[in-house]
PDB file of C-alpha atoms in Angstrom:
ATOM      1  CA  MET O   1      -0.231   0.205  -0.145  1.00  0.00           C
ATOM      2  CA  LYS O   2       0.905   3.599  -0.048  1.00  0.00           C
ATOM      3  CA  ALA O   3       1.385   5.176   3.071  1.00  0.00           C
ATOM      4  CA  VAL O   4       1.822   8.826   4.573  1.00  0.00           C
ATOM      5  CA  PHE O   5       4.219   9.126   7.620  1.00  0.00           C
ATOM      6  CA  VAL O   6       3.198  11.536   9.954  1.00  0.00           C
ATOM      7  CA  ASP O   7       5.069  12.696  12.644  1.00  0.00           C
ATOM      8  CA  ARG O   8       3.170  13.024  16.005  1.00  0.00           C
ATOM      9  CA  ASP O   9       4.501  16.402  18.667  1.00  0.00           C
ATOM     10  CA  GLY O  10       4.096  19.402  16.836  1.00  0.00           C
ATOM     11  CA  THR O  11       2.240  18.212  13.590  1.00  0.00           C
ATOM     12  CA  LEU O  12      -0.266  16.309  14.776  1.00  0.00           C
ATOM     13  CA  ASN O  13      -0.808  17.276  18.318  1.00  0.00           C
ATOM     14  CA  VAL O  14       0.357  20.595  19.710  1.00  0.00           C
ATOM     15  CA  ASN O  15       3.648  20.457  21.344  1.00  0.00           C
ATOM     16  CA  THR O  16       3.382  20.834  24.605  1.00  0.00           C
ATOM     17  CA  GLY O  17       6.592  19.412  25.891  1.00  0.00           C
ATOM     18  CA  TYR O  18       6.859  15.529  26.698  1.00  0.00           C
ATOM     19  CA  VAL O  19       3.048  14.996  25.685  1.00  0.00           C
ATOM     20  CA  GLY O  20       2.390  11.967  28.555  1.00  0.00           C
ATOM     21  CA  ARG O  21      -1.003  12.383  29.530  1.00  0.00           C
ATOM     22  CA  PRO O  22      -3.951  12.362  27.742  1.00  0.00           C
ATOM     23  CA  ALA O  23      -5.367  15.681  28.565  1.00  0.00           C
ATOM     24  CA  LEU O  24      -2.495  17.278  27.430  1.00  0.00           C
ATOM     25  CA  VAL O  25      -3.570  16.239  23.627  1.00  0.00           C
ATOM     26  CA  ALA O  26      -5.014  18.737  21.407  1.00  0.00           C
ATOM     27  CA  LEU O  27      -4.771  18.942  17.413  1.00  0.00           C
ATOM     28  CA  VAL O  28      -2.796  21.123  15.402  1.00  0.00           C
ATOM     29  CA  PRO O  29      -5.606  23.064  13.441  1.00  0.00           C
ATOM     30  CA  ARG O  30      -6.649  21.942  10.390  1.00  0.00           C
ATOM     31  CA  ALA O  31      -4.275  18.245  10.817  1.00  0.00           C
ATOM     32  CA  GLY O  32      -7.556  16.328  11.149  1.00  0.00           C
ATOM     33  CA  GLU O  33      -8.637  17.470   7.696  1.00  0.00           C
ATOM     34  CA  GLY O  34      -5.781  16.608   6.297  1.00  0.00           C
ATOM     35  CA  LEU O  35      -5.343  13.083   7.186  1.00  0.00           C
ATOM     36  CA  ARG O  36      -9.203  12.891   5.938  1.00  0.00           C
ATOM     37  CA  LEU O  37      -7.985  14.102   2.680  1.00  0.00           C
ATOM     38  CA  LEU O  38      -5.343  11.670   2.548  1.00  0.00           C
ATOM     39  CA  ASN O  39      -7.421   8.535   3.563  1.00  0.00           C
ATOM     40  CA  GLY O  40     -10.146   9.616   1.275  1.00  0.00           C
ATOM     41  CA  ALA O  41      -6.846   9.487  -1.442  1.00  0.00           C
ATOM     42  CA  GLY O  42      -5.985   5.827  -0.601  1.00  0.00           C
ATOM     43  CA  TYR O  43      -3.022   6.629   1.854  1.00  0.00           C
ATOM     44  CA  GLY O  44      -2.649   5.008   5.156  1.00  0.00           C
ATOM     45  CA  ILE O  45      -1.375   6.965   7.593  1.00  0.00           C
ATOM     46  CA  VAL O  46       1.564   5.955   9.979  1.00  0.00           C
ATOM     47  CA  VAL O  47       2.331   7.760  13.139  1.00  0.00           C
ATOM     48  CA  VAL O  48       6.272   7.869  13.889  1.00  0.00           C
ATOM     49  CA  SER O  49       7.120   9.704  17.380  1.00  0.00           C
ATOM     50  CA  ASN O  50      10.487   9.951  18.859  1.00  0.00           C
ATOM     51  CA  GLN O  51       9.138   9.745  22.579  1.00  0.00           C
ATOM     52  CA  SER O  52      12.048   9.645  24.876  1.00  0.00           C
ATOM     53  CA  GLY O  53      10.431  10.841  27.760  1.00  0.00           C
ATOM     54  CA  ILE O  54       9.875   7.279  28.360  1.00  0.00           C
ATOM     55  CA  ALA O  55      13.623   6.493  28.661  1.00  0.00           C
ATOM     56  CA  ARG O  56      14.078   9.695  30.708  1.00  0.00           C
ATOM     57  CA  GLY O  57      11.398   8.289  33.118  1.00  0.00           C
ATOM     58  CA  TYR O  58       9.274  11.303  32.461  1.00  0.00           C
ATOM     59  CA  PHE O  59       6.155   9.002  31.319  1.00  0.00           C
ATOM     60  CA  SER O  60       5.731   5.085  30.826  1.00  0.00           C
ATOM     61  CA  GLU O  61       4.723   3.159  28.056  1.00  0.00           C
ATOM     62  CA  ALA O  62       1.109   2.783  29.198  1.00  0.00           C
ATOM     63  CA  ASP O  63       1.052   6.419  29.268  1.00  0.00           C
ATOM     64  CA  ALA O  64       1.843   6.813  25.688  1.00  0.00           C
ATOM     65  CA  ASP O  65      -0.296   3.983  24.595  1.00  0.00           C
ATOM     66  CA  GLU O  66      -3.313   6.092  26.420  1.00  0.00           C
ATOM     67  CA  VAL O  67      -1.968   9.061  24.558  1.00  0.00           C
ATOM     68  CA  ASP O  68      -2.102   7.519  21.351  1.00  0.00           C
ATOM     69  CA  VAL O  69      -5.405   6.756  22.013  1.00  0.00           C
ATOM     70  CA  ARG O  70      -6.517   9.695  22.763  1.00  0.00           C
ATOM     71  CA  LEU O  71      -5.013  10.915  19.572  1.00  0.00           C
ATOM     72  CA  ARG O  72      -7.110   8.755  17.155  1.00  0.00           C
ATOM     73  CA  GLU O  73     -10.056   9.420  19.234  1.00  0.00           C
ATOM     74  CA  LEU O  74      -9.714  13.577  18.538  1.00  0.00           C
ATOM     75  CA  LEU O  75      -8.946  12.538  14.807  1.00  0.00           C
ATOM     76  CA  ALA O  76     -11.919   9.948  14.047  1.00  0.00           C
ATOM     77  CA  GLN O  77     -14.183  13.034  15.413  1.00  0.00           C
ATOM     78  CA  VAL O  78     -13.271  14.780  12.315  1.00  0.00           C
ATOM     79  CA  GLY O  79     -13.303  11.693  10.512  1.00  0.00           C
ATOM     80  CA  ALA O  80      -9.608  10.534   9.957  1.00  0.00           C
ATOM     81  CA  ASN O  81      -8.065   7.559  10.824  1.00  0.00           C
ATOM     82  CA  VAL O  82      -4.758   6.469  11.607  1.00  0.00           C
ATOM     83  CA  THR O  83      -3.372   2.882  10.235  1.00  0.00           C
ATOM     84  CA  ALA O  84      -0.624   2.450  12.867  1.00  0.00           C
ATOM     85  CA  ILE O  85       1.028   4.228  15.207  1.00  0.00           C
ATOM     86  CA  TYR O  86       5.216   3.258  16.085  1.00  0.00           C
ATOM     87  CA  ARG O  87       7.090   5.099  18.945  1.00  0.00           C
ATOM     88  CA  CYS O  88      10.853   5.254  20.048  1.00  0.00           C
ATOM     89  CA  PRO O  89      11.234   5.051  23.448  1.00  0.00           C
ATOM     90  CA  HIS O  90      14.796   5.581  23.975  1.00  0.00           C
ATOM     91  CA  TRP O  91      17.643   8.486  24.373  1.00  0.00           C
ATOM     92  CA  PRO O  92      18.537  11.123  21.772  1.00  0.00           C
ATOM     93  CA  GLU O  93      21.680  10.080  20.640  1.00  0.00           C
ATOM     94  CA  ASP O  94      24.025  13.116  22.126  1.00  0.00           C
ATOM     95  CA  GLU O  95      22.177  12.279  25.231  1.00  0.00           C
ATOM     96  CA  ARG O  96      22.266   8.462  25.696  1.00  0.00           C
ATOM     97  CA  PRO O  97      24.053   7.852  29.034  1.00  0.00           C
ATOM     98  CA  ALA O  98      27.006   5.808  29.161  1.00  0.00           C
ATOM     99  CA  GLY O  99      26.393   1.715  28.734  1.00  0.00           C
ATOM    100  CA  VAL O 100      22.923   2.351  27.004  1.00  0.00           C
ATOM    101  CA  ALA O 101      22.896   0.838  23.634  1.00  0.00           C
ATOM    102  CA  ALA O 102      22.273   2.804  20.406  1.00  0.00           C
ATOM    103  CA  CYS O 103      18.664   2.099  18.977  1.00  0.00           C
ATOM    104  CA  GLY O 104      18.116   1.609  15.365  1.00  0.00           C
ATOM    105  CA  CYS O 105      14.231   3.186  15.511  1.00  0.00           C
ATOM    106  CA  ARG O 106      14.975   6.917  16.790  1.00  0.00           C
ATOM    107  CA  LYS O 107      14.348   9.365  14.500  1.00  0.00           C
ATOM    108  CA  PRO O 108      16.269  10.810  12.122  1.00  0.00           C
ATOM    109  CA  LYS O 109      17.243   6.948  11.537  1.00  0.00           C
ATOM    110  CA  PRO O 110      14.503   5.418   9.294  1.00  0.00           C
ATOM    111  CA  GLY O 111      13.529   2.350  11.614  1.00  0.00           C
ATOM    112  CA  MET O 112      10.290   3.289  11.904  1.00  0.00           C
ATOM    113  CA  LEU O 113       9.027   3.718   8.674  1.00  0.00           C
ATOM    114  CA  LEU O 114      10.901   0.249   7.685  1.00  0.00           C
ATOM    115  CA  ARG O 115       9.130  -1.203   9.843  1.00  0.00           C
ATOM    116  CA  ALA O 116       6.401  -0.093   9.218  1.00  0.00           C
ATOM    117  CA  ALA O 117       6.704  -0.866   5.765  1.00  0.00           C
ATOM    118  CA  ALA O 118       7.531  -4.772   6.404  1.00  0.00           C
ATOM    119  CA  ASP O 119       4.412  -4.879   8.861  1.00  0.00           C
ATOM    120  CA  TYR O 120       1.918  -3.212   6.080  1.00  0.00           C
ATOM    121  CA  ASP O 121       3.500  -3.911   3.252  1.00  0.00           C
ATOM    122  CA  ILE O 122       3.863  -0.144   2.409  1.00  0.00           C
ATOM    123  CA  ASP O 123       5.769   0.915  -1.047  1.00  0.00           C
ATOM    124  CA  LEU O 124       8.220   3.297   0.680  1.00  0.00           C
ATOM    125  CA  ARG O 125       8.548   5.193  -2.769  1.00  0.00           C
ATOM    126  CA  ALA O 126       4.987   5.874  -3.410  1.00  0.00           C
ATOM    127  CA  SER O 127       4.826   7.049   0.284  1.00  0.00           C
ATOM    128  CA  TRP O 128       5.584  10.645   2.360  1.00  0.00           C
ATOM    129  CA  MET O 129       6.727  11.546   5.175  1.00  0.00           C
ATOM    130  CA  ILE O 130       5.573  15.065   6.988  1.00  0.00           C
ATOM    131  CA  GLY O 131       7.081  16.383   9.663  1.00  0.00           C
ATOM    132  CA  ASP O 132       8.093  19.796  10.973  1.00  0.00           C
ATOM    133  CA  ARG O 133      11.845  18.924  12.005  1.00  0.00           C
ATOM    134  CA  LEU O 134      14.975  18.549  10.438  1.00  0.00           C
ATOM    135  CA  LEU O 135      14.836  14.974  11.439  1.00  0.00           C
ATOM    136  CA  ASP O 136      11.657  14.104   9.933  1.00  0.00           C
ATOM    137  CA  MET O 137      13.201  14.845   6.627  1.00  0.00           C
ATOM    138  CA  GLN O 138      16.091  12.852   7.348  1.00  0.00           C
ATOM    139  CA  ALA O 139      14.341  10.017   8.194  1.00  0.00           C
ATOM    140  CA  GLY O 140      11.909  10.080   5.004  1.00  0.00           C
ATOM    141  CA  ARG O 141      14.938  10.683   2.814  1.00  0.00           C
ATOM    142  CA  ALA O 142      16.685   7.665   4.205  1.00  0.00           C
ATOM    143  CA  ALA O 143      13.811   5.571   3.674  1.00  0.00           C
ATOM    144  CA  GLY O 144      12.969   6.673   0.094  1.00  0.00           C
ATOM    145  CA  CYS O 145       9.806   8.797   0.656  1.00  0.00           C
ATOM    146  CA  ARG O 146       9.219  12.023  -0.436  1.00  0.00           C
ATOM    147  CA  CYS O 147       8.806  14.579   2.392  1.00  0.00           C
ATOM    148  CA  VAL O 148       6.707  17.629   3.513  1.00  0.00           C
ATOM    149  CA  LEU O 149       8.003  20.114   6.123  1.00  0.00           C
ATOM    150  CA  VAL O 150       5.266  21.684   8.347  1.00  0.00           C
ATOM    151  CA  PRO O 151       5.208  24.664  10.793  1.00  0.00           C
ATOM    152  CA  GLY O 152       5.667  23.362  13.963  1.00  0.00           C
ATOM    153  CA  VAL O 153       2.848  24.031  16.720  1.00  0.00           C
ATOM    154  CA  PRO O 154       4.145  25.853  18.392  1.00  0.00           C
ATOM    155  CA  PRO O 155       6.540  27.095  16.073  1.00  0.00           C
ATOM    156  CA  HIS O 156      10.474  26.516  16.522  1.00  0.00           C
ATOM    157  CA  GLN O 157      13.811  27.044  14.949  1.00  0.00           C
ATOM    158  CA  PRO O 158      11.613  29.399  12.648  1.00  0.00           C
ATOM    159  CA  ALA O 159      14.625  29.276   9.938  1.00  0.00           C
ATOM    160  CA  GLU O 160      15.770  25.564  10.969  1.00  0.00           C
ATOM    161  CA  GLU O 161      18.415  24.711   7.462  1.00  0.00           C
ATOM    162  CA  MET O 162      17.406  21.451   5.907  1.00  0.00           C
ATOM    163  CA  ARG O 163      21.074  20.323   5.864  1.00  0.00           C
ATOM    164  CA  GLY O 164      20.965  17.427   3.441  1.00  0.00           C
ATOM    165  CA  ALA O 165      17.494  16.570   3.398  1.00  0.00           C
ATOM    166  CA  PRO O 166      15.418  19.333   1.671  1.00  0.00           C
ATOM    167  CA  PRO O 167      11.613  18.656   1.786  1.00  0.00           C
ATOM    168  CA  ASP O 168      10.121  18.027  -1.228  1.00  0.00           C
ATOM    169  CA  TYR O 169       7.427  20.906  -0.320  1.00  0.00           C
ATOM    170  CA  ARG O 170       7.201  23.589   2.078  1.00  0.00           C
ATOM    171  CA  ALA O 171       3.352  23.181   2.941  1.00  0.00           C
ATOM    172  CA  ARG O 172       1.182  26.006   5.035  1.00  0.00           C
ATOM    173  CA  ASP O 173      -0.275  23.252   7.253  1.00  0.00           C
ATOM    174  CA  LEU O 174      -1.687  19.326   7.155  1.00  0.00           C
ATOM    175  CA  VAL O 175      -4.582  20.439   4.665  1.00  0.00           C
ATOM    176  CA  ASP O 176      -1.670  21.840   2.393  1.00  0.00           C
ATOM    177  CA  ALA O 177       0.023  19.425   2.565  1.00  0.00           C
ATOM    178  CA  ALA O 178      -2.423  16.581   1.840  1.00  0.00           C
ATOM    179  CA  GLN O 179      -3.354  18.723  -1.563  1.00  0.00           C
ATOM    180  CA  HIS O 180       0.049  18.930  -2.707  1.00  0.00           C
ATOM    181  CA  ILE O 181       0.848  14.999  -1.832  1.00  0.00           C
ATOM    182  CA  ILE O 182      -2.832  14.423  -3.753  1.00  0.00           C
ATOM    183  CA  ALA O 183      -1.779  16.182  -6.709  1.00  0.00           C
ATOM    184  CA  ALA O 184       1.643  15.184  -7.055  1.00  0.00           C
ATOM    185  CA  ALA O 185       2.547  12.599  -9.895  1.00  0.00           C
ATOM    186  CA  PRO O 186       3.702   9.446  -8.851  1.00  0.00           C
ATOM    187  CA  VAL O 187       7.352   8.658  -9.010  1.00  0.00           C
ATOM    188  CA  PRO O 188       8.026   7.279 -12.132  1.00  0.00           C
ATOM    189  CA  ALA O 189       9.283   3.066 -12.379  1.00  0.00           C
ATOM    190  CA  SER O 190      12.729   4.433 -13.704  1.00  0.00           C
ATOM    191  CA  ALA O 191      13.018   6.608 -10.652  1.00  0.00           C
ATOM    192  CA  ALA O 192      11.517   4.771  -8.274  1.00  0.00           C
ATOM    193  CA  SER O 193      14.515   2.026  -8.938  1.00  0.00           C
ATOM    194  CA  ASP O 194      17.389   4.718  -8.402  1.00  0.00           C
ATOM    195  CA  PRO O 195      17.104   7.310  -5.657  1.00  0.00           C
ATOM    196  CA  THR O 196      19.096   9.651  -7.266  1.00  0.00           C
ATOM    197  CA  GLN O 197      16.591  10.397  -9.735  1.00  0.00           C
ATOM    198  CA  ARG O 198      13.869  11.396  -7.334  1.00  0.00           C
TER     199      ARG O 198
END
């Protein structure tokens, strides 16, 4: 299937910093509407989220599960459906304590996207990544997806440089991102086999 991978905090829900309780979940304006458009165009929606608050002890995996349930509920209220949610509960590489092994899932690594592709038979060349940060673009590129950058909510690093991973499109919001993805031409077969031609 074709999918759109979507970052969570700051992209789908307002990033209040370590969102570890359902009561903290509030959708970014027009986020649900954007996902609904993508659902209607036949895209599966896969949320991929770094959640180092678990490693830091700020909240548990069970707490994170409850947050994801609430996110699904709020999206469903506007007619949007999420196929799957993946999270990385590990430390950022530059803050990892001594003796703690590195993971392969934390963005900018593509581990969550690759796992989802294996789990759901996702065609990565026909898929997209939407996020509000450089690491989202890097993860999408590493997985072979096209990428859309959206403004973070709340805003952060307003002129963040997309070093080595420029987005294919800079959207105003999730609806604009969805409309661009739906209108974009499919990746030609020759380019799909050669990432340098994308």
